[in-house]
């Protein structure tokens, strides 16, 4: 992976893009991106200090790629060392709230607007995340069952018409 691609990955993660979307855009495997992110300084898990502005986070990343250590970066930008580490932790853990489903866009738009990942949303509505992911990709029996749609409706307030909008408009 080139330095430019590494920088692109970091910036895109700060912009809430998923590893899979980034991999597709820059033509690198998602595993390659995971491997790169694992090598960044920081810790896995949530950030411990309130996030710094993205403009400052971009400067942290730039200094890192110029070869500065986390302590040198903190001195240069007048940050606590923990804030510098948290920038990298955020890049590692920043998540795309949801996939974009061409089959159920209202559901994934709701998930994105409300900050839910597939895992979190699946747990909230009582549907295994792997099953929910397959449903949203159109790979689970080619449709969403009424039972799952009712769970989504109850949790989100979306109407069945909104949930099934693509399927309802196919014949129109």
Short mmCIF file of N, CA and C in Angstrom, two decimals:
data_model
loop_
_atom_site.label_atom_id
_atom_site.label_comp_id
_atom_site.label_asym_id
_atom_site.label_seq_id
_atom_site.Cartn_x
_atom_site.Cartn_y
_atom_site.Cartn_z
N UNK A 1 0.86 -1.17 0.00
CA UNK A 1 0.00 0.00 0.00
C UNK A 1 0.90 1.23 0.00
N UNK A 2 0.62 2.17 -0.89
CA UNK A 2 1.43 3.38 -0.98
C UNK A 2 1.11 4.33 0.18
N UNK A 3 2.00 5.29 0.40
CA UNK A 3 1.77 6.29 1.45
C UNK A 3 0.50 7.08 1.16
N UNK A 4 0.27 7.39 -0.11
CA UNK A 4 -0.93 8.13 -0.49
C UNK A 4 -2.19 7.32 -0.18
N UNK A 5 -2.15 6.03 -0.45
CA UNK A 5 -3.30 5.17 -0.15
C UNK A 5 -3.52 5.07 1.35
N UNK A 6 -2.44 5.00 2.12
CA UNK A 6 -2.55 4.95 3.58
C UNK A 6 -3.20 6.22 4.12
N UNK A 7 -2.76 7.34 3.61
CA UNK A 7 -3.33 8.62 4.02
C UNK A 7 -4.80 8.70 3.63
N UNK A 8 -5.12 8.24 2.44
CA UNK A 8 -6.51 8.22 1.98
C UNK A 8 -7.37 7.37 2.90
N UNK A 9 -6.87 6.20 3.29
CA UNK A 9 -7.61 5.32 4.21
C UNK A 9 -7.91 6.06 5.51
N UNK A 10 -6.89 6.70 6.08
CA UNK A 10 -7.09 7.42 7.35
C UNK A 10 -8.11 8.54 7.22
N UNK A 11 -7.99 9.33 6.18
CA UNK A 11 -8.91 10.44 6.00
C UNK A 11 -10.33 9.96 5.74
N UNK A 12 -10.47 8.91 4.96
CA UNK A 12 -11.80 8.37 4.68
C UNK A 12 -12.43 7.77 5.94
N UNK A 13 -11.62 7.15 6.79
CA UNK A 13 -12.15 6.62 8.05
C UNK A 13 -12.64 7.75 8.94
N UNK A 14 -11.92 8.87 8.94
CA UNK A 14 -12.38 10.03 9.72
C UNK A 14 -13.68 10.58 9.16
N UNK A 15 -13.93 10.33 7.88
CA UNK A 15 -15.18 10.76 7.25
C UNK A 15 -16.26 9.70 7.31
N UNK A 16 -16.08 8.74 8.21
CA UNK A 16 -17.09 7.70 8.49
C UNK A 16 -17.29 6.69 7.37
N UNK A 17 -16.34 6.52 6.48
CA UNK A 17 -16.47 5.52 5.42
C UNK A 17 -16.05 4.17 5.95
N UNK A 18 -16.71 3.15 5.53
CA UNK A 18 -16.39 1.80 5.96
C UNK A 18 -15.14 1.30 5.26
N UNK A 19 -14.50 0.33 5.87
CA UNK A 19 -13.31 -0.29 5.30
C UNK A 19 -13.65 -0.88 3.94
N UNK A 20 -14.82 -1.47 3.82
CA UNK A 20 -15.21 -2.13 2.58
C UNK A 20 -15.43 -1.13 1.46
N UNK A 21 -16.04 0.02 1.77
CA UNK A 21 -16.23 1.07 0.77
C UNK A 21 -14.88 1.63 0.31
N UNK A 22 -13.99 1.85 1.26
CA UNK A 22 -12.67 2.38 0.93
C UNK A 22 -11.91 1.39 0.06
N UNK A 23 -11.96 0.11 0.44
CA UNK A 23 -11.25 -0.92 -0.32
C UNK A 23 -11.73 -0.94 -1.77
N UNK A 24 -13.02 -0.84 -1.95
CA UNK A 24 -13.59 -0.85 -3.30
C UNK A 24 -13.16 0.39 -4.08
N UNK A 25 -13.13 1.53 -3.42
CA UNK A 25 -12.77 2.78 -4.08
C UNK A 25 -11.31 2.82 -4.52
N UNK A 26 -10.40 2.38 -3.63
CA UNK A 26 -8.98 2.51 -3.98
C UNK A 26 -8.38 1.22 -4.53
N UNK A 27 -9.19 0.16 -4.60
CA UNK A 27 -8.73 -1.07 -5.23
C UNK A 27 -7.76 -1.90 -4.40
N UNK A 28 -7.98 -1.91 -3.11
CA UNK A 28 -7.16 -2.70 -2.19
C UNK A 28 -8.12 -3.61 -1.44
N UNK A 29 -7.65 -4.77 -1.04
CA UNK A 29 -8.53 -5.67 -0.30
C UNK A 29 -8.86 -5.09 1.07
N UNK A 30 -10.03 -5.42 1.57
CA UNK A 30 -10.40 -4.96 2.90
C UNK A 30 -9.45 -5.53 3.95
N UNK A 31 -8.95 -6.74 3.72
CA UNK A 31 -7.99 -7.33 4.65
C UNK A 31 -6.70 -6.52 4.68
N UNK A 32 -6.27 -6.02 3.54
CA UNK A 32 -5.08 -5.17 3.47
C UNK A 32 -5.27 -3.90 4.30
N UNK A 33 -6.47 -3.34 4.23
CA UNK A 33 -6.76 -2.13 5.01
C UNK A 33 -6.80 -2.48 6.50
N UNK A 34 -7.43 -3.60 6.86
CA UNK A 34 -7.44 -4.03 8.26
C UNK A 34 -6.02 -4.20 8.78
N UNK A 35 -5.16 -4.84 7.99
CA UNK A 35 -3.77 -5.04 8.41
C UNK A 35 -3.06 -3.72 8.63
N UNK A 36 -3.28 -2.76 7.73
CA UNK A 36 -2.67 -1.44 7.88
C UNK A 36 -3.17 -0.76 9.15
N UNK A 37 -4.48 -0.78 9.37
CA UNK A 37 -5.05 -0.12 10.55
C UNK A 37 -4.54 -0.74 11.85
N UNK A 38 -4.36 -2.05 11.85
CA UNK A 38 -3.85 -2.72 13.05
C UNK A 38 -2.45 -2.26 13.42
N UNK A 39 -1.68 -1.78 12.44
CA UNK A 39 -0.31 -1.35 12.69
C UNK A 39 -0.22 0.10 13.16
N UNK A 40 -1.32 0.86 13.08
CA UNK A 40 -1.30 2.24 13.54
C UNK A 40 -1.18 2.28 15.05
N UNK A 41 -0.57 3.34 15.59
CA UNK A 41 -0.54 3.45 17.05
C UNK A 41 -1.96 3.62 17.56
N UNK A 42 -2.16 3.47 18.83
CA UNK A 42 -3.48 3.63 19.41
C UNK A 42 -3.94 2.34 20.04
N UNK A 43 -5.15 2.36 20.47
CA UNK A 43 -5.74 1.20 21.12
C UNK A 43 -7.05 0.88 20.45
N UNK A 44 -7.49 -0.35 20.59
CA UNK A 44 -8.80 -0.71 20.06
C UNK A 44 -9.84 -0.30 21.09
N UNK A 45 -10.98 0.06 20.61
CA UNK A 45 -12.05 0.46 21.51
C UNK A 45 -12.38 1.93 21.34
N UNK A 46 -13.23 2.41 22.20
CA UNK A 46 -13.69 3.79 22.10
C UNK A 46 -12.61 4.76 22.54
N UNK A 47 -12.68 5.97 22.01
CA UNK A 47 -11.76 7.02 22.41
C UNK A 47 -12.10 7.47 23.82
N UNK A 48 -11.08 7.85 24.57
CA UNK A 48 -11.29 8.20 25.97
C UNK A 48 -11.41 9.70 26.19
N UNK A 49 -10.95 10.49 25.25
CA UNK A 49 -10.97 11.94 25.39
C UNK A 49 -11.93 12.48 24.33
N UNK A 50 -12.67 13.56 24.64
CA UNK A 50 -13.56 14.12 23.62
C UNK A 50 -12.79 14.35 22.33
N UNK A 51 -13.40 14.05 21.19
CA UNK A 51 -12.68 14.12 19.92
C UNK A 51 -12.21 15.54 19.60
N UNK A 52 -11.06 15.61 18.99
CA UNK A 52 -10.55 16.89 18.52
C UNK A 52 -11.16 17.15 17.14
N UNK A 53 -11.14 18.39 16.68
CA UNK A 53 -11.72 18.69 15.36
C UNK A 53 -11.03 17.88 14.26
N UNK A 54 -11.79 17.55 13.22
CA UNK A 54 -11.23 16.77 12.12
C UNK A 54 -10.03 17.45 11.47
N UNK A 55 -10.03 18.78 11.41
CA UNK A 55 -8.90 19.49 10.81
C UNK A 55 -7.62 19.23 11.60
N UNK A 56 -7.74 19.17 12.91
CA UNK A 56 -6.58 18.88 13.75
C UNK A 56 -6.20 17.40 13.64
N UNK A 57 -7.20 16.53 13.55
CA UNK A 57 -6.93 15.10 13.38
C UNK A 57 -6.18 14.86 12.07
N UNK A 58 -6.52 15.59 11.03
CA UNK A 58 -5.83 15.45 9.74
C UNK A 58 -4.38 15.89 9.87
N UNK A 59 -4.12 16.90 10.69
CA UNK A 59 -2.74 17.33 10.91
C UNK A 59 -1.97 16.25 11.68
N UNK A 60 -2.62 15.61 12.65
CA UNK A 60 -1.98 14.51 13.38
C UNK A 60 -1.56 13.42 12.40
N UNK A 61 -2.45 13.05 11.52
CA UNK A 61 -2.17 11.99 10.54
C UNK A 61 -1.02 12.41 9.63
N UNK A 62 -1.05 13.65 9.17
CA UNK A 62 0.00 14.14 8.28
C UNK A 62 1.36 14.05 8.96
N UNK A 63 1.45 14.51 10.20
CA UNK A 63 2.73 14.44 10.92
C UNK A 63 3.17 12.99 11.12
N UNK A 64 2.21 12.12 11.36
CA UNK A 64 2.55 10.70 11.55
C UNK A 64 3.18 10.14 10.27
N UNK A 65 2.61 10.47 9.13
CA UNK A 65 3.15 9.97 7.87
C UNK A 65 4.46 10.66 7.47
N UNK A 66 4.74 11.77 8.11
CA UNK A 66 6.04 12.42 7.90
C UNK A 66 7.11 11.81 8.81
N UNK A 67 6.71 10.87 9.67
CA UNK A 67 7.67 10.15 10.49
C UNK A 67 7.76 10.60 11.93
N UNK A 68 6.89 11.50 12.36
CA UNK A 68 6.92 11.95 13.75
C UNK A 68 6.32 10.89 14.67
N UNK A 69 6.83 10.81 15.90
CA UNK A 69 6.26 9.90 16.89
C UNK A 69 5.03 10.55 17.50
N UNK A 70 4.26 9.79 18.23
CA UNK A 70 3.06 10.35 18.86
C UNK A 70 3.42 11.44 19.86
N UNK A 71 4.53 11.28 20.58
CA UNK A 71 4.96 12.33 21.52
C UNK A 71 5.40 13.59 20.80
N UNK A 72 6.10 13.43 19.69
CA UNK A 72 6.52 14.60 18.91
C UNK A 72 5.30 15.32 18.33
N UNK A 73 4.34 14.55 17.90
CA UNK A 73 3.11 15.15 17.35
C UNK A 73 2.37 15.92 18.43
N UNK A 74 2.27 15.33 19.62
CA UNK A 74 1.57 16.02 20.71
C UNK A 74 2.27 17.33 21.06
N UNK A 75 3.61 17.33 21.08
CA UNK A 75 4.36 18.56 21.35
C UNK A 75 4.14 19.59 20.24
N UNK A 76 4.22 19.13 19.01
CA UNK A 76 4.11 20.02 17.84
C UNK A 76 2.73 20.68 17.77
N UNK A 77 1.68 19.94 18.12
CA UNK A 77 0.31 20.45 17.97
C UNK A 77 -0.31 20.88 19.30
N UNK A 78 0.49 20.85 20.37
CA UNK A 78 0.02 21.24 21.70
C UNK A 78 -1.21 20.42 22.12
N UNK A 79 -1.07 19.11 21.98
CA UNK A 79 -2.11 18.17 22.38
C UNK A 79 -1.59 17.28 23.49
N UNK A 80 -2.49 16.70 24.23
CA UNK A 80 -2.09 15.65 25.17
C UNK A 80 -1.73 14.42 24.35
N UNK A 81 -0.74 13.64 24.80
CA UNK A 81 -0.41 12.40 24.07
C UNK A 81 -1.64 11.50 23.89
N UNK A 82 -2.51 11.48 24.87
CA UNK A 82 -3.73 10.67 24.76
C UNK A 82 -4.63 11.11 23.63
N UNK A 83 -4.64 12.40 23.33
CA UNK A 83 -5.46 12.90 22.23
C UNK A 83 -4.90 12.42 20.89
N UNK A 84 -3.59 12.37 20.78
CA UNK A 84 -2.96 11.88 19.55
C UNK A 84 -3.28 10.40 19.38
N UNK A 85 -3.13 9.63 20.44
CA UNK A 85 -3.45 8.19 20.40
C UNK A 85 -4.92 8.00 20.04
N UNK A 86 -5.78 8.85 20.60
CA UNK A 86 -7.22 8.71 20.33
C UNK A 86 -7.57 8.99 18.87
N UNK A 87 -6.78 9.81 18.19
CA UNK A 87 -7.02 10.02 16.75
C UNK A 87 -6.86 8.69 16.03
N UNK A 88 -5.79 7.97 16.35
CA UNK A 88 -5.56 6.69 15.68
C UNK A 88 -6.57 5.64 16.14
N UNK A 89 -6.97 5.70 17.40
CA UNK A 89 -8.01 4.78 17.87
C UNK A 89 -9.31 5.03 17.12
N UNK A 90 -9.62 6.30 16.88
CA UNK A 90 -10.84 6.64 16.15
C UNK A 90 -10.78 6.12 14.72
N UNK A 91 -9.61 6.22 14.10
CA UNK A 91 -9.46 5.72 12.73
C UNK A 91 -9.65 4.21 12.71
N UNK A 92 -9.14 3.53 13.71
CA UNK A 92 -9.26 2.07 13.76
C UNK A 92 -10.69 1.64 14.01
N UNK A 93 -11.40 2.39 14.84
CA UNK A 93 -12.73 1.95 15.27
C UNK A 93 -13.87 2.71 14.64
N UNK A 94 -13.57 3.80 13.93
CA UNK A 94 -14.63 4.57 13.31
C UNK A 94 -15.44 3.66 12.42
N UNK A 95 -16.71 3.73 12.56
CA UNK A 95 -17.54 2.77 11.84
C UNK A 95 -18.54 3.48 10.96
N UNK A 96 -18.82 2.87 9.87
CA UNK A 96 -19.88 3.34 9.01
C UNK A 96 -21.18 2.89 9.67
N UNK A 97 -22.05 3.80 10.00
CA UNK A 97 -23.24 3.41 10.75
C UNK A 97 -24.06 2.31 10.10
N UNK A 98 -24.06 2.21 8.81
CA UNK A 98 -24.86 1.17 8.17
C UNK A 98 -24.42 1.00 6.73
N UNK A 99 -24.78 -0.13 6.18
CA UNK A 99 -24.57 -0.33 4.76
C UNK A 99 -25.67 0.40 4.01
N UNK A 100 -25.46 0.62 2.77
CA UNK A 100 -26.51 1.22 1.94
C UNK A 100 -27.14 0.08 1.17
N UNK A 101 -28.40 -0.15 1.42
CA UNK A 101 -29.10 -1.25 0.77
C UNK A 101 -29.94 -0.73 -0.39
N UNK A 102 -29.72 -1.33 -1.56
CA UNK A 102 -30.56 -0.93 -2.70
C UNK A 102 -31.93 -1.58 -2.60
N UNK A 103 -32.06 -2.57 -1.73
CA UNK A 103 -33.34 -3.27 -1.56
C UNK A 103 -34.20 -2.63 -0.47
N UNK A 104 -33.55 -2.12 0.58
CA UNK A 104 -34.27 -1.54 1.71
C UNK A 104 -33.61 -0.22 2.12
N UNK A 105 -33.57 0.77 1.21
CA UNK A 105 -32.85 2.02 1.50
C UNK A 105 -33.42 2.80 2.68
N UNK A 106 -34.71 2.74 2.92
CA UNK A 106 -35.28 3.48 4.04
C UNK A 106 -34.73 2.95 5.36
N UNK A 107 -34.52 1.64 5.42
CA UNK A 107 -34.00 1.02 6.65
C UNK A 107 -32.55 1.45 6.87
N UNK A 108 -31.73 1.36 5.82
CA UNK A 108 -30.33 1.73 6.01
C UNK A 108 -30.15 3.24 6.18
N UNK A 109 -31.02 4.03 5.57
CA UNK A 109 -30.97 5.48 5.81
C UNK A 109 -31.30 5.77 7.28
N UNK A 110 -32.31 5.07 7.81
CA UNK A 110 -32.66 5.26 9.22
C UNK A 110 -31.49 4.86 10.12
N UNK A 111 -30.87 3.73 9.80
CA UNK A 111 -29.72 3.27 10.60
C UNK A 111 -28.60 4.31 10.58
N UNK A 112 -28.31 4.84 9.41
CA UNK A 112 -27.25 5.84 9.29
C UNK A 112 -27.60 7.10 10.06
N UNK A 113 -28.82 7.58 9.89
CA UNK A 113 -29.26 8.81 10.57
C UNK A 113 -29.24 8.66 12.10
N UNK A 114 -29.42 7.43 12.58
CA UNK A 114 -29.48 7.20 14.01
C UNK A 114 -28.23 6.53 14.57
N UNK A 115 -27.20 6.39 13.73
CA UNK A 115 -25.90 5.91 14.19
C UNK A 115 -25.82 4.44 14.55
N UNK A 116 -26.59 3.59 13.87
CA UNK A 116 -26.58 2.16 14.16
C UNK A 116 -25.74 1.40 13.13
N UNK A 117 -24.93 0.49 13.61
CA UNK A 117 -24.27 -0.47 12.73
C UNK A 117 -25.25 -1.62 12.54
N UNK A 118 -24.95 -2.50 11.62
CA UNK A 118 -25.81 -3.67 11.43
C UNK A 118 -25.83 -4.49 12.71
N UNK A 119 -24.67 -4.66 13.33
CA UNK A 119 -24.60 -5.45 14.56
C UNK A 119 -25.48 -4.85 15.65
N UNK A 120 -25.35 -3.55 15.88
CA UNK A 120 -26.14 -2.89 16.92
C UNK A 120 -27.63 -2.93 16.60
N UNK A 121 -27.97 -2.68 15.34
CA UNK A 121 -29.37 -2.66 14.95
C UNK A 121 -29.97 -4.06 15.06
N UNK A 122 -29.24 -5.06 14.58
CA UNK A 122 -29.71 -6.44 14.68
C UNK A 122 -29.97 -6.85 16.12
N UNK A 123 -29.05 -6.48 17.01
CA UNK A 123 -29.23 -6.80 18.43
C UNK A 123 -30.44 -6.07 19.00
N UNK A 124 -30.62 -4.82 18.58
CA UNK A 124 -31.74 -4.03 19.10
C UNK A 124 -33.10 -4.59 18.70
N UNK A 125 -33.20 -5.15 17.48
CA UNK A 125 -34.50 -5.65 17.02
C UNK A 125 -34.64 -7.17 17.19
N UNK A 126 -33.59 -7.81 17.68
CA UNK A 126 -33.67 -9.25 17.91
C UNK A 126 -33.50 -10.10 16.67
N UNK A 127 -32.69 -9.62 15.72
CA UNK A 127 -32.39 -10.38 14.50
C UNK A 127 -30.87 -10.51 14.45
N UNK A 128 -30.39 -11.73 14.25
CA UNK A 128 -28.95 -11.94 14.21
C UNK A 128 -28.33 -11.02 13.16
N UNK A 129 -27.25 -10.32 13.51
CA UNK A 129 -26.64 -9.37 12.57
C UNK A 129 -26.26 -9.98 11.22
N UNK A 130 -25.79 -11.22 11.21
CA UNK A 130 -25.45 -11.85 9.93
C UNK A 130 -26.69 -12.03 9.06
N UNK A 131 -27.79 -12.41 9.69
CA UNK A 131 -29.04 -12.58 8.95
C UNK A 131 -29.53 -11.22 8.45
N UNK A 132 -29.47 -10.21 9.32
CA UNK A 132 -29.91 -8.87 8.92
C UNK A 132 -29.07 -8.35 7.76
N UNK A 133 -27.77 -8.55 7.82
CA UNK A 133 -26.88 -8.12 6.75
C UNK A 133 -27.27 -8.81 5.43
N UNK A 134 -27.52 -10.10 5.48
CA UNK A 134 -27.91 -10.84 4.27
C UNK A 134 -29.24 -10.32 3.73
N UNK A 135 -30.18 -10.02 4.62
CA UNK A 135 -31.48 -9.49 4.20
C UNK A 135 -31.29 -8.16 3.48
N UNK A 136 -30.51 -7.27 4.09
CA UNK A 136 -30.31 -5.95 3.50
C UNK A 136 -29.57 -6.00 2.17
N UNK A 137 -28.74 -7.02 1.99
CA UNK A 137 -28.04 -7.19 0.71
C UNK A 137 -28.90 -7.93 -0.31
N UNK A 138 -30.07 -8.38 0.09
CA UNK A 138 -30.96 -9.10 -0.82
C UNK A 138 -30.57 -10.55 -1.00
N UNK A 139 -29.80 -11.10 -0.08
CA UNK A 139 -29.31 -12.47 -0.21
C UNK A 139 -30.07 -13.47 0.66
N UNK A 140 -31.00 -13.02 1.45
CA UNK A 140 -31.70 -13.92 2.35
C UNK A 140 -33.08 -14.21 1.80
N UNK A 141 -33.21 -15.36 1.15
CA UNK A 141 -34.50 -15.77 0.58
C UNK A 141 -35.09 -14.71 -0.34
N UNK A 142 -34.22 -13.84 -0.84
CA UNK A 142 -34.59 -12.80 -1.79
C UNK A 142 -35.59 -11.76 -1.28
N UNK A 143 -35.88 -11.76 0.02
CA UNK A 143 -36.79 -10.73 0.55
C UNK A 143 -36.72 -10.69 2.07
N UNK A 144 -37.33 -9.67 2.61
CA UNK A 144 -37.44 -9.54 4.05
C UNK A 144 -38.79 -10.11 4.47
N UNK A 145 -38.78 -10.96 5.48
CA UNK A 145 -40.04 -11.53 5.95
C UNK A 145 -40.87 -10.46 6.67
N UNK A 146 -42.13 -10.71 6.74
CA UNK A 146 -43.03 -9.78 7.44
C UNK A 146 -42.66 -9.67 8.92
N UNK A 147 -42.22 -10.78 9.50
CA UNK A 147 -41.83 -10.79 10.91
C UNK A 147 -40.67 -9.82 11.16
N UNK A 148 -39.66 -9.86 10.31
CA UNK A 148 -38.51 -8.96 10.45
C UNK A 148 -38.95 -7.52 10.18
N UNK A 149 -39.76 -7.32 9.15
CA UNK A 149 -40.24 -5.98 8.83
C UNK A 149 -41.04 -5.39 9.99
N UNK A 150 -41.83 -6.21 10.66
CA UNK A 150 -42.61 -5.73 11.82
C UNK A 150 -41.68 -5.31 12.96
N UNK A 151 -40.61 -6.07 13.16
CA UNK A 151 -39.64 -5.71 14.20
C UNK A 151 -38.99 -4.37 13.88
N UNK A 152 -38.65 -4.19 12.62
CA UNK A 152 -38.04 -2.92 12.19
C UNK A 152 -39.04 -1.78 12.35
N UNK A 153 -40.26 -2.03 11.94
CA UNK A 153 -41.32 -1.01 12.05
C UNK A 153 -41.51 -0.59 13.50
N UNK A 154 -41.59 -1.57 14.39
CA UNK A 154 -41.80 -1.27 15.81
C UNK A 154 -40.65 -0.47 16.41
N UNK A 155 -39.44 -0.80 16.01
CA UNK A 155 -38.27 -0.14 16.59
C UNK A 155 -38.01 1.24 15.99
N UNK A 156 -38.20 1.37 14.67
CA UNK A 156 -37.82 2.61 13.98
C UNK A 156 -38.97 3.59 13.78
N UNK A 157 -40.18 3.06 13.72
CA UNK A 157 -41.31 3.92 13.39
C UNK A 157 -41.52 4.05 11.89
N UNK A 158 -40.68 3.38 11.10
CA UNK A 158 -40.88 3.38 9.66
C UNK A 158 -42.15 2.59 9.34
N UNK A 159 -42.86 3.00 8.31
CA UNK A 159 -44.04 2.25 7.90
C UNK A 159 -43.60 1.07 7.03
N UNK A 160 -44.47 0.07 6.91
CA UNK A 160 -44.16 -1.06 6.03
C UNK A 160 -44.00 -0.59 4.58
N UNK A 161 -44.76 0.42 4.21
CA UNK A 161 -44.65 0.98 2.87
C UNK A 161 -43.25 1.55 2.65
N UNK A 162 -42.70 2.23 3.66
CA UNK A 162 -41.34 2.77 3.55
C UNK A 162 -40.31 1.64 3.49
N UNK A 163 -40.49 0.65 4.34
CA UNK A 163 -39.54 -0.47 4.40
C UNK A 163 -39.50 -1.21 3.07
N UNK A 164 -40.66 -1.48 2.50
CA UNK A 164 -40.75 -2.25 1.25
C UNK A 164 -40.86 -1.37 0.00
N UNK A 165 -40.47 -0.11 0.08
CA UNK A 165 -40.68 0.84 -1.02
C UNK A 165 -40.10 0.36 -2.36
N UNK A 166 -38.92 -0.21 -2.34
CA UNK A 166 -38.29 -0.68 -3.60
C UNK A 166 -39.09 -1.81 -4.20
N UNK A 167 -39.51 -2.75 -3.37
CA UNK A 167 -40.28 -3.89 -3.87
C UNK A 167 -41.65 -3.44 -4.38
N UNK A 168 -42.25 -2.46 -3.71
CA UNK A 168 -43.56 -1.96 -4.14
C UNK A 168 -43.46 -1.20 -5.46
N UNK A 169 -42.34 -0.56 -5.70
CA UNK A 169 -42.17 0.25 -6.93
C UNK A 169 -41.60 -0.54 -8.09
N UNK A 170 -41.24 -1.81 -7.89
CA UNK A 170 -40.66 -2.61 -8.97
C UNK A 170 -41.63 -2.76 -10.14
N UNK A 171 -42.89 -2.95 -9.84
CA UNK A 171 -43.86 -3.18 -10.89
C UNK A 171 -44.40 -1.90 -11.51
N UNK A 172 -44.06 -0.76 -10.89
CA UNK A 172 -44.62 0.51 -11.36
C UNK A 172 -43.89 1.05 -12.57
#
